[in-house]
Short mmCIF file of C-alpha atoms in Angstrom, two decimals:
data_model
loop_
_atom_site.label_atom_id
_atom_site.label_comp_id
_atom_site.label_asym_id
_atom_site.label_seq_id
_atom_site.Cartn_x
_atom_site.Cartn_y
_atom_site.Cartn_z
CA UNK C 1 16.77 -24.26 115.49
CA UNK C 2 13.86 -22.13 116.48
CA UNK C 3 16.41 -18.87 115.51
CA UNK C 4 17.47 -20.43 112.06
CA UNK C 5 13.86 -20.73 111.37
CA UNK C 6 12.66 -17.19 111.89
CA UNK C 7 15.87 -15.97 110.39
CA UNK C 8 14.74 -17.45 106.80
CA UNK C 9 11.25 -16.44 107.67
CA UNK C 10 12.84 -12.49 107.53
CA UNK C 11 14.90 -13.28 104.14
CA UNK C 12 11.57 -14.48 102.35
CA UNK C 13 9.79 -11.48 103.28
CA UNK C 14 12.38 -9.07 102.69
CA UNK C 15 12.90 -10.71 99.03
CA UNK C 16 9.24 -10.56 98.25
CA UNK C 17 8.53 -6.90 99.20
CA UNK C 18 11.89 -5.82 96.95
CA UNK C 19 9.84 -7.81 94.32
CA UNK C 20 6.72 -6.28 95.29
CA UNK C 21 8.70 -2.64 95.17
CA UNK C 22 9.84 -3.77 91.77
CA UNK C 23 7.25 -4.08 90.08
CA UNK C 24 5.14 -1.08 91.36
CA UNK C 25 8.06 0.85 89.92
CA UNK C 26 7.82 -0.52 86.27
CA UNK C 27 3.63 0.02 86.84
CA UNK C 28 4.46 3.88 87.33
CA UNK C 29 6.95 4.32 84.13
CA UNK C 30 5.21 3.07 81.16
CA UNK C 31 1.42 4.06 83.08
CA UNK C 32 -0.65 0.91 82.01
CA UNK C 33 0.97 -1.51 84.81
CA UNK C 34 2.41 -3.81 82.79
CA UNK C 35 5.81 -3.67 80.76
CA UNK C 36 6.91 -4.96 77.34
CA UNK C 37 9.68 -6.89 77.62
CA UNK C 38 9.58 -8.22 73.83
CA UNK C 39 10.79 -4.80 72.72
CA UNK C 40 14.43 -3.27 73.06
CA UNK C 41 13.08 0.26 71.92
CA UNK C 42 10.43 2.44 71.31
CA UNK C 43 9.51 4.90 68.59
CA UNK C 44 7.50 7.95 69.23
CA UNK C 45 4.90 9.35 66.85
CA UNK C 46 7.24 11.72 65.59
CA UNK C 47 10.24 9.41 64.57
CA UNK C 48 7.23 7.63 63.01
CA UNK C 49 6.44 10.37 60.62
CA UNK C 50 9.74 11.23 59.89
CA UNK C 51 10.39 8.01 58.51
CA UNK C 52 7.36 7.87 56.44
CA UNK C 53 7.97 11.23 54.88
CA UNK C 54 11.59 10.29 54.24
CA UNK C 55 10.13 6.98 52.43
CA UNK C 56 7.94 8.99 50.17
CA UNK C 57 11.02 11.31 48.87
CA UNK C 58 13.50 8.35 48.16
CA UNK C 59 13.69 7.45 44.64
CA UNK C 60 12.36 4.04 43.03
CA UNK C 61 15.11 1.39 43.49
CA UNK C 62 16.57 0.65 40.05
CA UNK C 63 14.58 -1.15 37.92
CA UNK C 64 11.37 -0.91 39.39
CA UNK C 65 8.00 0.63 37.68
CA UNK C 66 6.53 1.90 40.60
CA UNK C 67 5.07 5.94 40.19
CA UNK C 68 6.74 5.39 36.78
CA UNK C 69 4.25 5.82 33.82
CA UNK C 70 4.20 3.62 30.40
CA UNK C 71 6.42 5.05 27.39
CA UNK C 72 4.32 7.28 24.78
CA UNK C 73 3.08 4.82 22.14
CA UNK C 74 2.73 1.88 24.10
CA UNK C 75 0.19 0.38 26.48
CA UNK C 76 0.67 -0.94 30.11
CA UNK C 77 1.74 -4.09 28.76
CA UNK C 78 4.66 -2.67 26.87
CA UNK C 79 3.11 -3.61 23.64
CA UNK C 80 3.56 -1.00 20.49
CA UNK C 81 0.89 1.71 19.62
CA UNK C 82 -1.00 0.63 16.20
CA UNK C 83 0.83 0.32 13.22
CA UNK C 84 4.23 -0.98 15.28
CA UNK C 85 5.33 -3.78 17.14
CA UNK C 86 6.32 -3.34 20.99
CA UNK C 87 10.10 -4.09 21.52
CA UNK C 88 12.00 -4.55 25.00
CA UNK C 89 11.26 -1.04 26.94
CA UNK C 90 8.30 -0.11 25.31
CA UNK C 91 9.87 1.32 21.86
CA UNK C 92 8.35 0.71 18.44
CA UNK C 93 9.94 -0.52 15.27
CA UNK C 94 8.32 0.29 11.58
CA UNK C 95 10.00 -1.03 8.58
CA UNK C 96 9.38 1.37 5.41
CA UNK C 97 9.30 -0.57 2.37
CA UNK C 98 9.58 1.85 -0.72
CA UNK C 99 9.18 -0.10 -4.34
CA UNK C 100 12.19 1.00 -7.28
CA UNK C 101 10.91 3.16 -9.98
CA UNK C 102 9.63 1.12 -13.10
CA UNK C 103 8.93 1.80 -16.52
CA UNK C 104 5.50 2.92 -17.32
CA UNK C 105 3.49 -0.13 -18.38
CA UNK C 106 1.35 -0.03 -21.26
CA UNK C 107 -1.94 0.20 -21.13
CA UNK C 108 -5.23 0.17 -23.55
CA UNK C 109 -5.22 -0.24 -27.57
CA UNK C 110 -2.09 0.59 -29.11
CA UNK C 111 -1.86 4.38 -30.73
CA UNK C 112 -0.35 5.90 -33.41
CA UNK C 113 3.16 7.36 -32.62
CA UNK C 114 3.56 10.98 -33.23
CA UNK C 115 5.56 13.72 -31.69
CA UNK C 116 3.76 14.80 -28.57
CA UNK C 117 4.64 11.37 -27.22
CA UNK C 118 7.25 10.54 -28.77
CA UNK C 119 11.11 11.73 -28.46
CA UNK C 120 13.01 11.65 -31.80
CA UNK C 121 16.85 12.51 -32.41
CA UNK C 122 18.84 12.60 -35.06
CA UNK C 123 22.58 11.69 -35.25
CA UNK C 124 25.09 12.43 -38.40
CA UNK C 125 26.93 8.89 -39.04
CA UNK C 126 30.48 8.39 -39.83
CA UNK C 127 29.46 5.03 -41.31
CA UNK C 128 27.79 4.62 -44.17
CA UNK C 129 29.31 8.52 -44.75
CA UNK C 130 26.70 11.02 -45.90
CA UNK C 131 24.36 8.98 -43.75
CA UNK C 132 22.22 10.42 -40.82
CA UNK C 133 20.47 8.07 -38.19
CA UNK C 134 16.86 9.03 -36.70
CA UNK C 135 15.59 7.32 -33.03
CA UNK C 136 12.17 7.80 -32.62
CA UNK C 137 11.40 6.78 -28.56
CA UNK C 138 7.93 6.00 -27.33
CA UNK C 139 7.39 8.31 -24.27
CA UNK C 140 3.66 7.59 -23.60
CA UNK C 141 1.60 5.12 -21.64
CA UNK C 142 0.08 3.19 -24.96
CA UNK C 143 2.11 1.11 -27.22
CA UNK C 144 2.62 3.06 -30.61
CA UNK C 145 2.79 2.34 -34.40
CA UNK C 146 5.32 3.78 -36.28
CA UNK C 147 3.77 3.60 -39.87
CA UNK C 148 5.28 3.86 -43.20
CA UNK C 149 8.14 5.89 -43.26
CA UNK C 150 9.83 9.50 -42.02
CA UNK C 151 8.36 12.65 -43.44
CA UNK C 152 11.39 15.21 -43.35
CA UNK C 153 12.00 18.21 -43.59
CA UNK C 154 15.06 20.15 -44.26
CA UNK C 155 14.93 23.93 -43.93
CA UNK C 156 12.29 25.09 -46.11
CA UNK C 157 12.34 22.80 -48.13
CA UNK C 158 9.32 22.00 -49.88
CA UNK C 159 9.38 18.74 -51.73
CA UNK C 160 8.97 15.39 -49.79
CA UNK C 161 12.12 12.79 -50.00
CA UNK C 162 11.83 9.35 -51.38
CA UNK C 163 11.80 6.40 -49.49
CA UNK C 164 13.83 3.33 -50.38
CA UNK C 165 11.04 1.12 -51.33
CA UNK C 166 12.90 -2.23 -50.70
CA UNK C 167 13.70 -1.36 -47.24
CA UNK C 168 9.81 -2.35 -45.97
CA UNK C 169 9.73 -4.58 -43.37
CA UNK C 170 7.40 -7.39 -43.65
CA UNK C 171 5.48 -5.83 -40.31
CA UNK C 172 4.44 -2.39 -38.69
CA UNK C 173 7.27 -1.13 -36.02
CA UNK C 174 5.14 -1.06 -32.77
CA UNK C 175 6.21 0.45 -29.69
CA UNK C 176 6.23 -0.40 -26.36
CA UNK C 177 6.45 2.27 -23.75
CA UNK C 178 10.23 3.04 -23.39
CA UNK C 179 11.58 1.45 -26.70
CA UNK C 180 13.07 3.03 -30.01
CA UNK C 181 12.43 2.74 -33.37
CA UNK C 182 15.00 3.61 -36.71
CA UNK C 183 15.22 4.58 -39.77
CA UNK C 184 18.38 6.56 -41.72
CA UNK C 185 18.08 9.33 -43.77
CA UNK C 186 20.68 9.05 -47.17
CA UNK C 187 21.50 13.13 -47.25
CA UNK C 188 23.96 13.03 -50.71
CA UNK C 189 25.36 10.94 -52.86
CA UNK C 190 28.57 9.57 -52.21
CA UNK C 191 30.21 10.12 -55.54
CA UNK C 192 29.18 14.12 -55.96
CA UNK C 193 26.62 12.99 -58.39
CA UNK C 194 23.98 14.73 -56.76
CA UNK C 195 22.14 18.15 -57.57
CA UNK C 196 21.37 21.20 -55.97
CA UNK C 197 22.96 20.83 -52.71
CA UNK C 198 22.65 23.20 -49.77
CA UNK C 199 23.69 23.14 -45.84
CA UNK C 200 20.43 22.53 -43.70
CA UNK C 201 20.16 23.59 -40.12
CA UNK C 202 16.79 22.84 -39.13
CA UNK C 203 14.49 19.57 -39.39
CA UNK C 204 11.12 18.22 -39.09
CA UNK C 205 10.15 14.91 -38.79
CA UNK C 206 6.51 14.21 -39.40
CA UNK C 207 4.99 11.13 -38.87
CA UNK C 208 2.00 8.84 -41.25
CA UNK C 209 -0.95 7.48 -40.07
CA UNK C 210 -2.14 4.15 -41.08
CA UNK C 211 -3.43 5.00 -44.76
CA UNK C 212 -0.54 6.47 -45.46
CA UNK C 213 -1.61 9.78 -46.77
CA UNK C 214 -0.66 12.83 -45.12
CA UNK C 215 0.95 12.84 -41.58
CA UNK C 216 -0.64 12.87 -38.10
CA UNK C 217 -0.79 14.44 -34.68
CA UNK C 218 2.43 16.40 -33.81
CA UNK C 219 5.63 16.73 -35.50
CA UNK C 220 9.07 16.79 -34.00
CA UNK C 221 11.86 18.73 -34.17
CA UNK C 222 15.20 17.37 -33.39
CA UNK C 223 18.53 19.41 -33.27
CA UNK C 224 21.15 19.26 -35.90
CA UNK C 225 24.78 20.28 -34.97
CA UNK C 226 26.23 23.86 -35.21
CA UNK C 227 27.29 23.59 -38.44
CA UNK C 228 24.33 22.26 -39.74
CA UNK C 229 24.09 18.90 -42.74
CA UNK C 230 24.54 19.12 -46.62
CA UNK C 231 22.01 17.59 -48.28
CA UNK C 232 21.06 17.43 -52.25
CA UNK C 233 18.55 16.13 -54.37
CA UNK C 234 19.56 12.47 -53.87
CA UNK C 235 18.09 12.74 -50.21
CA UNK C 236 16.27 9.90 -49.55
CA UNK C 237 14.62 7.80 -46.68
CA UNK C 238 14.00 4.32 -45.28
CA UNK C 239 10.87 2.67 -43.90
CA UNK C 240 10.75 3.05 -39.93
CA UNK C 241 12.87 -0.40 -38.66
CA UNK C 242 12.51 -2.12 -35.69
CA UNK C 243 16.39 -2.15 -34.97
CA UNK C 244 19.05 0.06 -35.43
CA UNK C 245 21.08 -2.61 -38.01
CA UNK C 246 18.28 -2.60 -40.17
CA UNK C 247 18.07 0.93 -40.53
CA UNK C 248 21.97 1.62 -41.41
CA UNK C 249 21.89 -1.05 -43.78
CA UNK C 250 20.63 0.83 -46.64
#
């Protein structure tokens, strides 16, 4: 029993001095006498840096904003630059809004119409025959009056023609900016009745100021065709008419 004893004894000892042996081992390897036994590796100062510098040189993961700087023309809140409105990435939107052309308004007291702001044509009809049409067109900023009547002139001629006296309207033709005024111009008679009749290739058309003596301002000078018009001593005019109807009619 004594033997058994002492044998166990030896075991104990032997067990705790491999311990012992163990552990002054471990104390030796990492040099602070103790081990860490939460960690499965260890990473040197080198690996360390390695990493980090690796880190620095990988791009941003898609969609992120860091190192990336705003969009020109926004802020950092993604809002637009003045004058626009921010939109989704930073972008701005700016609606142009351009007004359509309009006529000239009128503007001030009404003026005389004569032909530096005026635009006057005159047209050969086929109906009434022997008949030519004149538009006068207001080209200014002020309404116009068209007084009286036409003051032609065909070629170099020197007398003035007639005007139809019944063919007064009961008011003054005014014009707006934009709009036309009429009156036709009877060239010959109809039934060869008429004297001293010659082919005119020029024309002036002067126009009468209020008192109705004399003409005003600038005259005009519209085209005829190629061939020119015949006109004779039964030439005659109407009174300026608001429309174009009431200007044929005579």
């Amino acid at each position: 029993m004594s033997s058994l004893r002492t044998s166990r004894t030896r075991l104990v000892a032997a067990a705790a001095t491999a311990v012992l042996a163990t552990l002054s081992l471990s104390a030796c390897n990492n040099g602070t006498g103790t081990q860490d036994e939460g960690s499965g590796s260890s990473t040197s100062p080198s690996s360390a840096a390695a990493s980090a510098t690796t880190a620095s040189n990988s791009p941003a993961p898609s969609g992120s904003s860091a190192g990336k700087a705003p969009s020109a023309g926004t802020d950092s809140s993604g809002s637009g630059s003045a004058g626009g409105t921010g939109s989704a990435g930073g972008s701005t939107t700016t609606t142009a809004r351009t007004s359509a052309p309009k006529a000239p308004a009128s503007s001030g007291t009404p003026v005389t119409c004569e032909g530096s702001a005026t635009k006057t044509v005159a047209a050969p009809l086929t109906r009434p025959v022997n008949h030519m049409l004149l538009s006068v067109t207001n080209t200014g900023s002020k309404s116009c009056y068209l007084y009286g009547y036409p003051v032609v002139r065909f070629g170099e001629a020197q007398a003035v023609p007639p005007v139809i006296e019944d063919s007064q309207p009961q008011a003054v033709v005014t014009l707006a900016p934009g709009e036309s005024g009429y009156a036709s111009v009877n060239l010959s008679a109809t039934d060869g009745s008429g004297a001293n009749g010659y082919t005119a290739k020029s024309l002036t058309v002067y126009f009468q100021g209020r008192s109705g003596n004399g003409s005003v301002g600038a005259g005009a000078h519209p085209s005829l065709p190629a061939k020119g018009v015949y006109v004779d001593d039964s030439l005659k005019v109407t009174y300026w008419q608001q429309s174009m109807d009431d200007a044929v009619s005579w």
